[in-house]
Coordinates of C-alpha atoms (C1' of nucleotides) in Angstrom, one line a residue:
Chain A
M16 CA -25.7 -6.6 16.9
T17 CA -23.4 -6.7 14.6
P18 CA -21.2 -9.5 13.8
E19 CA -18.2 -7.0 14.2
T20 CA -19.5 -6.2 17.7
L21 CA -19.4 -9.5 18.5
A22 CA -16.4 -10.6 17.4
E23 CA -14.9 -6.9 19.8
K24 CA -17.1 -9.0 22.4
V25 CA -15.4 -12.6 21.9
L26 CA -12.3 -10.3 22.3
S27 CA -12.7 -8.8 24.8
A28 CA -13.9 -12.4 26.4
T29 CA -10.2 -13.9 25.8
R30 CA -8.4 -11.0 26.8
A31 CA -10.3 -11.6 30.4
A32 CA -9.7 -15.4 30.1
F33 CA -6.0 -15.0 29.3
E34 CA -5.9 -13.1 32.9
A35 CA -8.3 -15.4 35.0
L36 CA -5.7 -18.3 33.2
G37 CA -2.5 -15.9 34.1
L38 CA -1.6 -16.2 30.5
D39 CA 0.4 -14.1 28.6
A40 CA -1.9 -11.7 26.6
A41 CA 0.6 -10.7 24.4
V42 CA 0.2 -13.5 21.5
L43 CA -3.2 -12.0 21.3
P44 CA -4.1 -10.6 17.8
A45 CA -5.8 -7.4 17.4
R46 CA -8.9 -8.2 15.9
T47 CA -10.2 -11.1 15.5
A48 CA -14.0 -12.3 13.3
V49 CA -16.2 -14.9 13.9
E50 CA -17.8 -16.6 11.1
R51 CA -21.0 -18.0 10.4
P52 CA -21.2 -21.8 10.9
R53 CA -23.1 -23.6 7.7
D54 CA -24.2 -26.2 10.3
P55 CA -27.2 -24.7 12.4
K56 CA -26.1 -26.7 15.1
H57 CA -23.2 -24.8 15.0
G58 CA -25.3 -21.7 16.2
D59 CA -25.6 -18.1 15.1
Y60 CA -21.5 -17.6 15.0
A61 CA -18.6 -19.2 16.0
S62 CA -15.0 -18.5 16.9
N63 CA -12.3 -20.5 16.8
I64 CA -9.8 -18.1 19.0
A65 CA -9.7 -20.4 21.3
L66 CA -7.4 -23.0 18.8
Q67 CA -5.6 -20.2 17.0
T68 CA -4.2 -18.6 20.5
A69 CA -3.8 -21.9 23.2
K70 CA -0.9 -23.2 21.8
K71 CA 1.2 -19.7 21.2
A72 CA 0.1 -19.1 25.2
G73 CA 1.0 -22.5 26.1
T74 CA -2.1 -23.6 26.7
N75 CA -5.0 -26.3 25.9
P76 CA -7.6 -25.2 23.5
R77 CA -10.5 -27.0 25.2
A78 CA -9.9 -25.6 28.1
L79 CA -9.1 -22.4 27.1
A80 CA -12.5 -22.4 25.2
E81 CA -14.1 -23.0 28.5
K82 CA -13.5 -20.2 30.4
I83 CA -13.9 -18.0 27.4
A84 CA -17.2 -19.7 27.0
E85 CA -18.0 -18.3 30.7
L86 CA -17.2 -14.7 30.5
L87 CA -18.8 -14.6 27.3
A88 CA -21.8 -16.0 28.1
G89 CA -22.5 -13.0 30.6
Q90 CA -22.2 -10.9 27.7
G91 CA -25.5 -9.3 26.7
G92 CA -26.9 -10.4 23.3
V93 CA -25.3 -13.7 23.9
A94 CA -28.0 -15.9 24.5
K95 CA -25.9 -19.3 24.7
V96 CA -22.1 -20.2 24.4
D97 CA -21.5 -23.9 23.9
I98 CA -17.6 -25.5 22.6
A99 CA -17.3 -27.9 20.4
G100 CA -14.7 -30.3 18.9
P101 CA -11.1 -29.2 19.5
G102 CA -12.1 -25.3 21.3
F103 CA -15.0 -24.2 18.8
L104 CA -17.0 -21.1 20.6
N105 CA -21.0 -21.7 19.0
I106 CA -22.5 -18.4 20.3
T107 CA -26.3 -18.4 19.8
V108 CA -27.2 -14.9 19.9
D109 CA -30.7 -13.6 21.2
A110 CA -33.3 -12.9 18.7
A111 CA -34.0 -9.2 19.8
A112 CA -30.2 -8.6 19.6
A113 CA -30.2 -9.6 16.2
G114 CA -32.9 -8.4 15.2
G115 CA -31.8 -4.9 16.3
I116 CA -29.7 -5.4 12.9
A117 CA -32.8 -4.1 10.6
G118 CA -33.4 -1.3 12.4
T119 CA -29.9 0.3 11.8
I120 CA -30.2 -0.6 8.5
V121 CA -32.8 1.4 7.8
A122 CA -31.8 4.0 9.6
A123 CA -28.8 4.1 8.0
G124 CA -30.6 3.2 4.1
A125 CA -27.6 4.1 1.4
S126 CA -24.6 4.3 3.7
Y127 CA -25.2 1.0 5.3
G128 CA -22.2 -0.4 4.2
T129 CA -20.1 2.1 4.2
N130 CA -17.0 0.9 6.1
N131 CA -14.0 2.5 7.5
S132 CA -11.5 -0.3 6.4
M133 CA -9.9 1.8 3.6
E134 CA -9.5 5.1 5.6
G135 CA -6.8 7.8 4.5
V136 CA -5.7 5.8 1.7
Y137 CA -5.4 8.4 -1.0
A138 CA -5.3 5.8 -4.1
N139 CA -5.6 6.2 -7.7
L140 CA -7.0 3.3 -9.7
E141 CA -6.2 3.0 -12.6
F142 CA -7.8 0.5 -16.0
V143 CA -9.3 -0.1 -19.1
S144 CA -6.7 2.7 -20.4
A145 CA -7.0 1.4 -24.1
N146 CA -6.1 2.6 -26.8
P147 CA -7.7 6.1 -28.3
T148 CA -7.2 4.3 -31.7
G149 CA -10.4 2.2 -32.1
P150 CA -13.6 1.2 -30.2
I151 CA -13.2 -0.8 -26.1
H152 CA -13.6 -4.4 -27.1
A153 CA -14.5 -7.3 -25.1
G154 CA -11.2 -7.8 -22.5
G155 CA -11.5 -3.5 -21.9
T156 CA -15.3 -3.8 -21.4
R157 CA -14.3 -6.5 -18.5
W158 CA -12.7 -3.9 -16.6
A159 CA -14.7 -1.3 -17.3
A160 CA -17.4 -3.0 -15.2
M161 CA -14.4 -4.5 -12.4
G162 CA -12.8 -1.5 -12.5
D163 CA -15.6 0.9 -11.8
S164 CA -17.3 -1.2 -9.1
L165 CA -13.6 -1.7 -7.7
A166 CA -13.4 2.2 -7.8
R167 CA -17.1 1.9 -5.7
V168 CA -15.9 -0.4 -3.3
M169 CA -12.3 0.9 -2.4
R170 CA -14.4 4.6 -1.5
A171 CA -17.3 2.8 0.5
S172 CA -14.6 1.1 2.6
G173 CA -13.2 5.5 2.8
A174 CA -10.5 5.4 0.6
K175 CA -10.4 8.8 -1.5
L176 CA -9.6 7.1 -4.6
I177 CA -9.6 8.9 -7.9
A178 CA -10.2 5.9 -11.2
E179 CA -8.5 7.3 -14.0
Y180 CA -8.3 6.5 -17.9
Y181 CA -4.3 6.8 -19.4
V182 CA -5.1 8.1 -23.1
N183 CA -2.1 6.9 -25.1
D184 CA -2.5 9.5 -27.5
A185 CA 1.3 9.5 -28.5
G186 CA 3.6 7.3 -30.8
T187 CA 3.7 5.0 -33.1
Q188 CA 0.4 3.7 -33.5
V189 CA -1.6 7.3 -33.1
D190 CA 0.6 7.8 -36.5
H191 CA -1.1 4.6 -38.0
F192 CA -4.5 5.4 -36.9
A193 CA -4.1 9.4 -37.8
A194 CA -2.7 7.8 -41.6
S195 CA -5.6 5.5 -42.1
L196 CA -7.7 8.1 -41.3
L197 CA -6.1 10.3 -43.9
A198 CA -6.1 7.4 -46.5
R199 CA -10.2 7.0 -45.8
A200 CA -11.0 10.5 -46.5
K201 CA -8.6 10.8 -49.5
G202 CA -10.4 7.8 -51.5
E203 CA -6.9 5.6 -51.1
P204 CA -6.1 2.2 -49.5
T205 CA -5.9 1.4 -46.3
P206 CA -1.6 2.1 -45.2
E207 CA 0.8 -0.8 -43.9
N208 CA -0.5 -1.5 -40.4
G209 CA -3.1 0.9 -40.6
Y210 CA -7.4 0.6 -38.8
V211 CA -9.5 -0.3 -40.7
G212 CA -13.5 -0.7 -40.0
A213 CA -16.5 1.2 -40.4
Y214 CA -15.6 3.4 -37.2
I215 CA -12.8 4.5 -39.1
D216 CA -15.1 5.7 -42.0
E217 CA -17.1 7.1 -40.3
I218 CA -14.6 9.3 -37.6
A219 CA -13.0 10.0 -41.4
A220 CA -16.0 11.6 -42.2
D221 CA -16.6 13.5 -39.3
V222 CA -13.5 15.1 -39.5
L223 CA -14.1 16.5 -42.6
K224 CA -17.5 17.9 -41.9
R225 CA -16.3 20.0 -38.9
R226 CA -12.8 20.9 -40.7
P227 CA -13.8 20.9 -44.3
D228 CA -10.8 22.1 -45.0
A229 CA -8.6 19.4 -43.1
L230 CA -7.0 17.7 -46.5
D231 CA -5.9 21.3 -47.8
A232 CA -4.2 22.3 -44.4
A233 CA -0.8 22.7 -44.0
D234 CA -0.1 19.3 -42.5
P235 CA -3.6 16.9 -43.2
L236 CA -2.3 14.4 -41.6
E237 CA -2.0 16.4 -38.2
V238 CA -5.4 17.5 -38.3
F239 CA -6.9 13.9 -39.0
R240 CA -4.5 13.0 -35.7
T241 CA -5.8 15.6 -33.6
V242 CA -9.5 15.8 -34.3
G243 CA -9.7 12.4 -35.2
L244 CA -8.3 10.9 -31.9
E245 CA -11.2 13.9 -29.8
L246 CA -13.9 12.1 -32.2
M247 CA -12.3 8.5 -31.1
L248 CA -12.0 9.5 -27.4
D249 CA -15.2 11.2 -27.4
D250 CA -17.3 8.1 -28.2
I251 CA -14.8 5.8 -25.9
K252 CA -16.2 8.4 -23.3
G253 CA -20.0 7.9 -24.4
T254 CA -19.7 4.4 -24.4
L255 CA -18.2 4.3 -21.0
A256 CA -20.7 6.2 -19.6
D257 CA -23.3 4.5 -21.1
F258 CA -22.0 1.5 -19.4
G259 CA -22.1 3.7 -16.2
T260 CA -18.3 3.9 -15.3
H261 CA -17.0 6.7 -14.3
F262 CA -13.6 8.4 -14.4
D263 CA -12.7 11.5 -12.7
V264 CA -9.5 11.6 -15.0
F265 CA -8.7 11.1 -18.6
F266 CA -4.7 11.0 -18.7
S267 CA -2.7 12.3 -21.9
E268 CA 0.1 11.0 -22.3
R269 CA 0.8 13.6 -25.3
S270 CA 0.3 16.0 -22.7
L271 CA 3.4 14.4 -20.7
H272 CA 5.8 14.8 -23.2
E273 CA 4.4 18.4 -24.3
R274 CA 5.3 19.0 -21.2
G275 CA 8.9 17.7 -21.1
E276 CA 8.1 15.1 -18.0
L277 CA 9.7 12.5 -19.6
D278 CA 13.3 14.1 -19.8
K279 CA 13.0 15.1 -16.3
A280 CA 11.4 11.8 -15.3
V281 CA 14.5 10.3 -16.6
E282 CA 17.0 12.7 -14.8
R283 CA 15.6 12.2 -11.5
L284 CA 16.2 8.3 -12.0
G285 CA 19.7 9.5 -13.2
E286 CA 20.2 11.2 -10.4
L287 CA 19.2 8.3 -8.4
G288 CA 21.6 6.2 -10.4
H289 CA 19.6 3.9 -12.7
V290 CA 20.2 5.0 -15.8
Y291 CA 23.1 4.4 -18.1
E292 CA 23.9 4.3 -21.8
A293 CA 25.0 1.4 -23.6
D294 CA 24.8 0.6 -27.4
G295 CA 24.0 4.2 -27.9
A296 CA 20.4 4.0 -26.2
V297 CA 19.8 5.1 -22.7
W298 CA 18.8 2.3 -20.3
L299 CA 17.0 1.6 -16.8
R300 CA 18.6 -0.7 -14.5
T301 CA 15.6 -2.2 -13.5
T302 CA 17.0 -5.7 -13.2
D303 CA 18.3 -3.5 -9.5
F304 CA 15.0 -4.8 -8.9
G305 CA 13.8 -7.8 -9.9
D306 CA 13.3 -7.4 -13.8
D307 CA 14.7 -9.7 -16.0
K308 CA 16.3 -7.4 -18.1
D309 CA 16.5 -3.6 -18.2
R310 CA 14.3 -1.6 -20.2
V311 CA 15.3 1.1 -23.0
L312 CA 14.6 4.4 -21.9
K313 CA 15.5 6.5 -25.6
N314 CA 16.3 4.1 -28.0
S315 CA 19.7 4.5 -30.6
R316 CA 17.4 6.1 -32.8
G317 CA 16.8 9.2 -30.0
G318 CA 13.4 8.9 -30.0
W319 CA 11.4 7.9 -26.2
T320 CA 10.1 4.9 -25.4
Y321 CA 6.5 3.3 -24.2
F322 CA 8.6 2.9 -20.9
A323 CA 9.4 6.2 -20.4
A324 CA 6.4 7.5 -20.6
D325 CA 5.3 5.3 -18.0
C326 CA 8.8 6.2 -15.3
A327 CA 6.9 9.8 -16.5
Y328 CA 3.3 9.0 -15.6
Y329 CA 4.5 7.3 -12.4
L330 CA 6.3 10.3 -11.2
D331 CA 3.6 12.7 -12.2
K332 CA 1.2 10.5 -10.3
R333 CA 3.1 10.5 -7.1
E334 CA 3.5 14.0 -7.2
R335 CA -0.2 14.8 -7.2
G336 CA -0.2 13.1 -3.7
F337 CA -1.4 9.5 -4.0
E338 CA 0.2 7.6 -2.3
K339 CA -1.3 3.5 -3.5
L340 CA -1.1 3.3 -7.4
V341 CA -3.6 0.4 -8.8
F342 CA -3.2 -0.6 -12.5
M343 CA -5.8 -3.3 -13.4
L344 CA -4.1 -5.1 -16.6
G345 CA -4.9 -7.6 -19.3
A346 CA -3.2 -10.8 -19.0
D347 CA -1.8 -10.0 -21.9
H348 CA 0.4 -7.2 -20.1
H349 CA 1.4 -9.3 -17.4
G350 CA 4.9 -9.1 -18.5
Y351 CA 5.2 -5.6 -17.9
V352 CA 4.6 -6.0 -14.4
G353 CA 8.6 -6.3 -13.9
R354 CA 8.9 -3.3 -15.3
M355 CA 6.4 -1.3 -13.7
Q356 CA 7.2 -2.1 -10.1
A357 CA 11.0 -1.9 -11.0
I358 CA 9.7 2.2 -11.9
S359 CA 8.0 2.2 -8.4
Q360 CA 11.4 1.3 -6.8
A361 CA 13.7 3.1 -9.1
F362 CA 12.3 5.5 -7.2
G363 CA 12.7 4.7 -4.1
D364 CA 9.0 3.9 -3.2
E365 CA 7.9 1.2 -1.0
P366 CA 7.2 -1.6 -1.9
G367 CA 3.4 -2.0 -2.3
T368 CA 2.7 1.6 -3.1
M369 CA 2.3 0.1 -6.7
E370 CA -0.7 -2.8 -7.0
I371 CA -0.6 -4.3 -10.5
L372 CA -3.9 -6.5 -10.9
I373 CA -4.3 -8.5 -13.7
G374 CA -7.2 -10.1 -14.5
Q375 CA -7.7 -13.0 -17.7
F376 CA -9.6 -12.6 -20.7
V377 CA -13.5 -13.1 -21.6
N378 CA -15.0 -14.4 -24.9
L379 CA -18.2 -13.6 -26.1
L380 CA -20.4 -16.6 -26.4
R381 CA -23.5 -17.6 -28.4
D382 CA -25.1 -21.8 -28.3
G383 CA -21.6 -22.1 -26.8
E384 CA -19.8 -21.2 -29.9
P385 CA -16.9 -17.8 -29.9
V386 CA -18.9 -14.7 -31.4
R387 CA -16.5 -12.9 -33.7
L388 CA -18.3 -10.1 -35.8
S389 CA -18.8 -6.7 -35.4
K390 CA -20.7 -4.3 -36.9
R391 CA -18.2 -1.2 -36.2
A392 CA -14.7 -2.7 -36.0
G393 CA -13.9 -5.7 -37.9
N394 CA -13.7 -8.6 -36.5
I395 CA -13.1 -7.5 -32.6
I396 CA -16.0 -8.0 -29.7
T397 CA -16.4 -4.2 -28.0
L398 CA -18.3 -3.2 -25.1
N399 CA -21.2 -1.7 -27.3
D400 CA -21.7 -5.6 -28.8
V401 CA -21.9 -7.0 -24.7
V402 CA -23.9 -3.9 -24.6
E403 CA -26.1 -4.8 -28.1
A404 CA -26.4 -8.8 -26.7
V405 CA -27.4 -8.3 -22.9
G406 CA -28.2 -5.2 -21.8
V407 CA -25.9 -3.2 -19.6
D408 CA -27.2 -5.0 -15.9
A409 CA -26.1 -8.3 -17.0
A410 CA -23.3 -7.8 -18.6
R411 CA -22.0 -5.7 -15.7
Y412 CA -22.9 -8.8 -13.0
A413 CA -21.6 -11.3 -15.6
L414 CA -18.4 -9.1 -15.7
T415 CA -17.7 -8.8 -11.8
R416 CA -19.3 -11.7 -10.8
Y417 CA -15.7 -14.0 -11.1
S418 CA -12.9 -13.5 -10.0
A419 CA -10.5 -11.6 -12.3
D420 CA -8.2 -14.3 -12.2
S421 CA -10.1 -16.7 -14.0
A422 CA -10.7 -16.1 -17.8
I423 CA -14.8 -16.4 -18.1
D424 CA -17.3 -17.6 -21.0
L425 CA -20.2 -14.9 -21.3
D426 CA -22.6 -16.7 -23.2
I427 CA -25.2 -14.4 -23.9
E428 CA -28.1 -17.1 -23.9
L429 CA -27.8 -17.1 -20.7
W430 CA -27.4 -13.6 -19.4
T431 CA -30.6 -13.0 -21.5
R432 CA -32.8 -15.1 -19.8
H433 CA -35.2 -14.1 -17.0
G434 CA -34.8 -16.7 -14.6
N435 CA -33.5 -18.4 -11.4
E436 CA -30.1 -19.7 -14.1
N437 CA -29.4 -15.8 -14.5
P438 CA -28.0 -14.4 -11.4
V439 CA -28.6 -10.6 -12.1
Y440 CA -31.7 -11.6 -12.3
Y441 CA -32.4 -13.5 -9.8
V442 CA -30.9 -10.5 -7.7
Q443 CA -32.9 -8.3 -9.2
Y444 CA -36.2 -9.9 -8.4
A445 CA -35.8 -10.2 -5.3
H446 CA -35.2 -6.2 -5.0
A447 CA -38.1 -5.8 -7.0
R448 CA -40.4 -8.6 -4.4
T449 CA -39.4 -6.2 -1.2
S450 CA -40.3 -3.2 -3.3
A451 CA -43.6 -4.7 -4.5
V452 CA -44.3 -5.7 0.1
L453 CA -43.9 -2.6 0.7
R454 CA -45.8 -1.2 -1.8
N455 CA -49.1 -3.6 -1.1
A456 CA -48.1 -2.3 2.7
A457 CA -48.0 1.3 2.0
D458 CA -51.3 0.3 0.4
R459 CA -53.6 -1.0 2.5
G460 CA -52.4 1.6 5.4
V461 CA -50.0 -1.0 7.7
A462 CA -47.2 1.2 8.2
K463 CA -44.1 -0.6 9.6
G464 CA -44.0 2.5 12.6
E465 CA -41.1 3.9 14.6
S466 CA -39.9 0.8 16.0
Y467 CA -40.9 -2.8 16.5
D468 CA -40.3 -5.2 18.3
A469 CA -37.1 -7.6 17.3
S470 CA -37.4 -10.0 19.9
L471 CA -40.9 -11.3 17.5
L472 CA -38.2 -12.0 14.7
A473 CA -37.1 -15.9 15.4
H474 CA -38.1 -18.1 12.2
P475 CA -35.1 -19.6 11.1
R476 CA -35.4 -18.0 8.0
E477 CA -35.8 -14.8 9.7
S478 CA -32.5 -15.4 11.8
D479 CA -31.2 -16.6 8.5
L480 CA -32.3 -13.2 6.5
L481 CA -30.7 -11.1 9.6
K482 CA -27.7 -12.6 9.8
A483 CA -26.9 -12.5 6.2
L484 CA -28.0 -9.0 6.2
A485 CA -25.9 -7.9 9.3
E486 CA -22.8 -9.6 6.9
F487 CA -22.8 -6.7 4.2
P488 CA -20.1 -4.6 5.9
S489 CA -17.3 -6.8 6.0
V490 CA -18.3 -8.1 2.9
V491 CA -17.4 -4.2 1.0
A492 CA -14.5 -4.4 3.5
S493 CA -12.8 -7.5 2.4
A494 CA -14.3 -6.7 -1.5
A495 CA -12.4 -3.6 -0.7
E496 CA -8.8 -4.9 0.9
L497 CA -9.0 -7.9 -1.4
R498 CA -10.0 -5.4 -4.6
E499 CA -12.2 -8.4 -5.6
P500 CA -15.8 -6.9 -6.7
H501 CA -16.6 -10.0 -7.3
R502 CA -17.5 -11.1 -3.7
V503 CA -20.0 -8.4 -3.6
A504 CA -21.8 -9.6 -6.5
R505 CA -21.7 -13.5 -4.9
Y506 CA -22.9 -11.8 -1.4
A507 CA -25.9 -10.5 -3.0
E508 CA -27.1 -13.7 -4.6
E509 CA -27.2 -15.1 -1.7
L510 CA -29.1 -12.3 0.3
A511 CA -31.7 -12.6 -2.6
A512 CA -32.1 -16.1 -1.9
A513 CA -31.8 -15.8 1.6
Y514 CA -34.7 -13.4 0.9
H515 CA -36.6 -15.2 -1.1
R516 CA -36.7 -18.0 0.9
F517 CA -37.8 -15.8 3.4
Q518 CA -41.0 -14.4 1.9
H519 CA -40.9 -18.1 1.1
D520 CA -42.1 -19.1 4.7
C521 CA -42.7 -16.0 6.2
R522 CA -46.2 -14.0 5.9
V523 CA -45.5 -10.4 6.1
L524 CA -48.7 -8.1 6.0
P525 CA -51.6 -10.0 7.2
V526 CA -54.0 -12.1 5.0
G527 CA -57.4 -10.8 4.1
D528 CA -58.4 -7.8 6.2
E529 CA -56.7 -9.2 9.4
A530 CA -55.7 -6.0 12.0
P531 CA -51.4 -5.9 11.6
T532 CA -50.1 -7.5 14.6
D533 CA -47.2 -6.6 15.7
L534 CA -44.8 -9.5 14.0
N535 CA -46.1 -8.2 10.6
R536 CA -44.5 -4.5 11.6
A537 CA -41.5 -5.7 12.4
R538 CA -41.1 -8.0 9.7
L539 CA -41.9 -4.8 7.4
W540 CA -38.6 -3.3 9.5
V541 CA -36.5 -6.6 7.8
V542 CA -38.3 -6.2 4.2
D543 CA -37.2 -2.6 4.4
A544 CA -33.4 -3.3 5.7
T545 CA -33.4 -6.1 2.8
R546 CA -34.9 -3.8 0.0
V547 CA -32.3 -1.3 1.4
V548 CA -28.7 -4.2 1.4
L549 CA -30.3 -5.4 -2.1
A550 CA -29.7 -2.0 -3.8
N551 CA -26.8 -0.6 -1.9
A552 CA -25.2 -3.9 -3.4
L553 CA -26.3 -3.6 -6.7
G554 CA -25.3 0.1 -6.6
L555 CA -21.7 -1.5 -5.6
L556 CA -21.7 -3.2 -9.0
G557 CA -23.3 0.1 -11.0
V558 CA -26.6 -2.7 -11.5
S559 CA -29.7 -0.6 -11.6
A560 CA -32.9 -1.5 -8.4
P561 CA -35.2 -2.0 -10.4
E562 CA -39.0 -1.8 -8.1
R563 CA -41.0 -3.6 -10.3
M564 CA -40.0 -6.2 -12.9
Chain B
rG13 C1' 12.9 -22.3 -22.3
rC14 C1' 11.6 -18.4 -18.2
rC15 C1' 6.3 -16.3 -16.1
rU16 C1' 2.0 -16.1 -14.8
rC17 C1' -3.4 -17.5 -14.7
rC18 C1' -6.5 -21.6 -14.3
rG19 C1' -7.6 -26.6 -13.3
rU20 C1' -13.5 -28.1 -7.2
rA21 C1' -20.0 -32.1 -8.9
rG22 C1' -21.8 -34.6 -15.6
rC23 C1' -21.2 -27.9 -17.3
rU24 C1' -20.8 -23.0 -15.6
rC25 C1' -18.2 -21.5 -11.3
rA26 C1' -18.2 -19.7 -4.6
rG27 C1' -15.2 -21.3 -1.2
rC28 C1' -14.7 -15.4 3.7
rU29 C1' -7.0 -15.4 3.4
rG30 C1' -5.7 -22.6 7.6
rG31 C1' -10.5 -24.9 11.1
rA32 C1' -16.1 -28.4 12.2
rU33 C1' -19.2 -33.6 7.5
rA34 C1' -15.9 -29.2 0.9
rG35 C1' -20.6 -25.4 -1.2
rA36 C1' -24.4 -22.3 -5.4
rG37 C1' -26.7 -22.4 -9.9
rC38 C1' -27.5 -25.5 -14.6
rA39 C1' -28.2 -30.4 -15.8
rC40 C1' -31.7 -34.6 -14.9
rC41 C1' -35.6 -37.0 -11.0
rG42 C1' -39.5 -36.1 -7.7
rG43 C1' -42.4 -32.6 -5.4
rA44 C1' -45.4 -27.2 -3.4
rC45 C1' -49.6 -22.3 -6.7
rU46 C1' -57.7 -19.6 -4.9
rU47 C1' -49.5 -16.0 -4.6
rC48 C1' -47.2 -10.4 -0.6
rU49 C1' -45.2 -11.2 -8.4
rA50 C1' -44.2 -19.1 -9.1
rA51 C1' -38.8 -13.9 -12.5
rU52 C1' -40.2 -18.3 -6.1
rC53 C1' -39.6 -22.0 -3.0
rC54 C1' -38.3 -27.5 -1.0
rG55 C1' -36.4 -32.6 -1.7
rA56 C1' -33.6 -35.9 -4.0
rC57 C1' -29.3 -37.4 -7.0
rG58 C1' -24.3 -36.0 -7.7
rG59 C1' -16.6 -35.3 -5.3
rU60 C1' -10.0 -39.5 -4.7
rC61 C1' -10.9 -30.4 -4.3
rG62 C1' -5.4 -32.4 -11.7
rC63 C1' -1.3 -35.7 -9.5
rA64 C1' 2.8 -36.7 -5.2
rG65 C1' 5.5 -35.2 -1.2
rG66 C1' 6.3 -30.9 2.8
rU67 C1' 4.3 -27.8 6.7
rU68 C1' 0.4 -28.6 11.8
rC69 C1' -3.3 -29.8 16.3
rG70 C1' -6.0 -29.6 11.6
rA71 C1' -4.9 -28.0 3.9
rA72 C1' -9.0 -26.8 -1.6
rU73 C1' -6.7 -23.2 0.9
rC74 C1' 0.5 -22.5 2.5
rC75 C1' 5.5 -24.6 0.1
rU76 C1' 7.9 -27.9 -3.1
rG77 C1' 7.9 -30.7 -8.1
rC78 C1' 5.1 -33.1 -11.6
rC79 C1' 0.6 -33.8 -15.4
rG80 C1' -2.5 -30.7 -18.4
rG81 C1' -4.9 -25.7 -20.5
rG82 C1' -4.9 -20.8 -21.0
rG83 C1' -2.3 -15.7 -21.7
rG84 C1' 2.7 -13.7 -21.9
rC85 C1' 7.9 -13.2 -22.9
rG86 C1' 10.6 -7.2 -28.7
rC87 C1' 15.7 -0.6 -28.8
rC88 C1' 6.9 -2.5 -30.8
rA89 C1' 2.5 0.3 -29.2

RNA sequence: GCCUCCGUAGCUCAGCUGGAUAGAGCACCGGACUUCUAAUCCGACGGUCGCAGGUUCGAAUCCUGCCGGGGGCGCCA
């Protein structure tokens, strides 16, 4: 029995109790959940539904709880229902019902944890979107890890999702980039506002390698711009791929300009009555939608602003059919939220169509001191630096383990340690241990068989572990709905802890050459189920699940 | 000045979107290895949840105001 099915039983028992007591069932929620109480004296699961509904129904919570308990106690799988405090229902599940989850998990395999909480949602998730004028740095690294994990979690929850990277390949930053490459190739000093770093030298050389005639071309700057951008973007794509971050679409800002999408978007906004001219510039009246001030679409020199491209990009996404546009931005962009939301509303979309997630910064520390130097990019820390320092698994785990709301200090020393204090190793080791037990079982010819006797799984460590396993789908669902992939990492740590405790106290394989018992076999199912869930959880985080360590 | 994030054990952070005696890891102290991989486990210590009000049966969680820290506020991209 899963917590979800138990919650349904609680709800239907409550409905029946309302009827029996002659109460108005309209105050009942459509869904309810059971929670795992910390104190084992409070049973396996607890529900506060009587507390939540009694007042609205005009009755006493304790009396209502008693009626619900009476009706719930007769349900299959429910061993005991106690009432505690002001009206909590403390539910004890019978071992056989609880133990059934292991079989469910093993049968589901890689699909265990998937759920339908976001079924039918067609979403676009934009993240990283670092300028193609240099390598991805530390901030972008966090979004590369979190965004990718969020994409996986939302897909696992049934959303149809496109992961997208907006390539800012138009505008003055790109001009500076091209000019820097050209100057480098000609051996001239870096121009004002130009880019420096070893990567500029490399790309300048690579442009010449690919186009030996570049300096003699009709427009050398254009050659360096086009080829340089391509090389830089290839480099970024390679870095992301090595990091395990997948994008479905790399969307070119320049293509919006070339296809006339900016004119089209501004025209549309004009038709909707939100555009005006003042001081020789063209403006969008974003203040109608809560922004601090109106924003310029086209400046007085007749040039498009970046904001105008944002409008066009927004319209393009909507025309591609996305009903949910999610953005992950760094805290340095939070000032853009107001104008971005205004774009959505100016086009007449429902609030909530556009969702902007703001994440705080990450500092890389070594021995408690901020790390500054990068071989590639002046004194900026890059994604490659982070990976070089701690490896992909530790980097991804470290960056997805914390709420995006909190700024994090990533301590290189901690994340390269092999032990309990390093969460990624703690979780991976639990997975390796499950694999080891299964390997040993196979070596000794102990098969878990077609089925098992779930009622044998009554050890406290077993029931704790089974409850943790049963929780996984709802963890994935809430991580997706709340856009908080760190919940998966925290859950994985709890599950790993429950498994380590289980393995410490519960012997799985027969000792010596004793014959395997039914308990041995039943426990193998639990071990296998744990292996599956740990692997699935790590998979959602983009972290490997090693079979040996 | 305005916007935004944070403030929970000595340190790093969770806290399941209002529930029971607020949790984990680290650090410190004390235990468990002829092991299914001890990269593990168990125990002890440790808190006015920044402060003050408010909402209610009930607040770390929601609202308001302060205090402290991070980030941001361009006809830049």
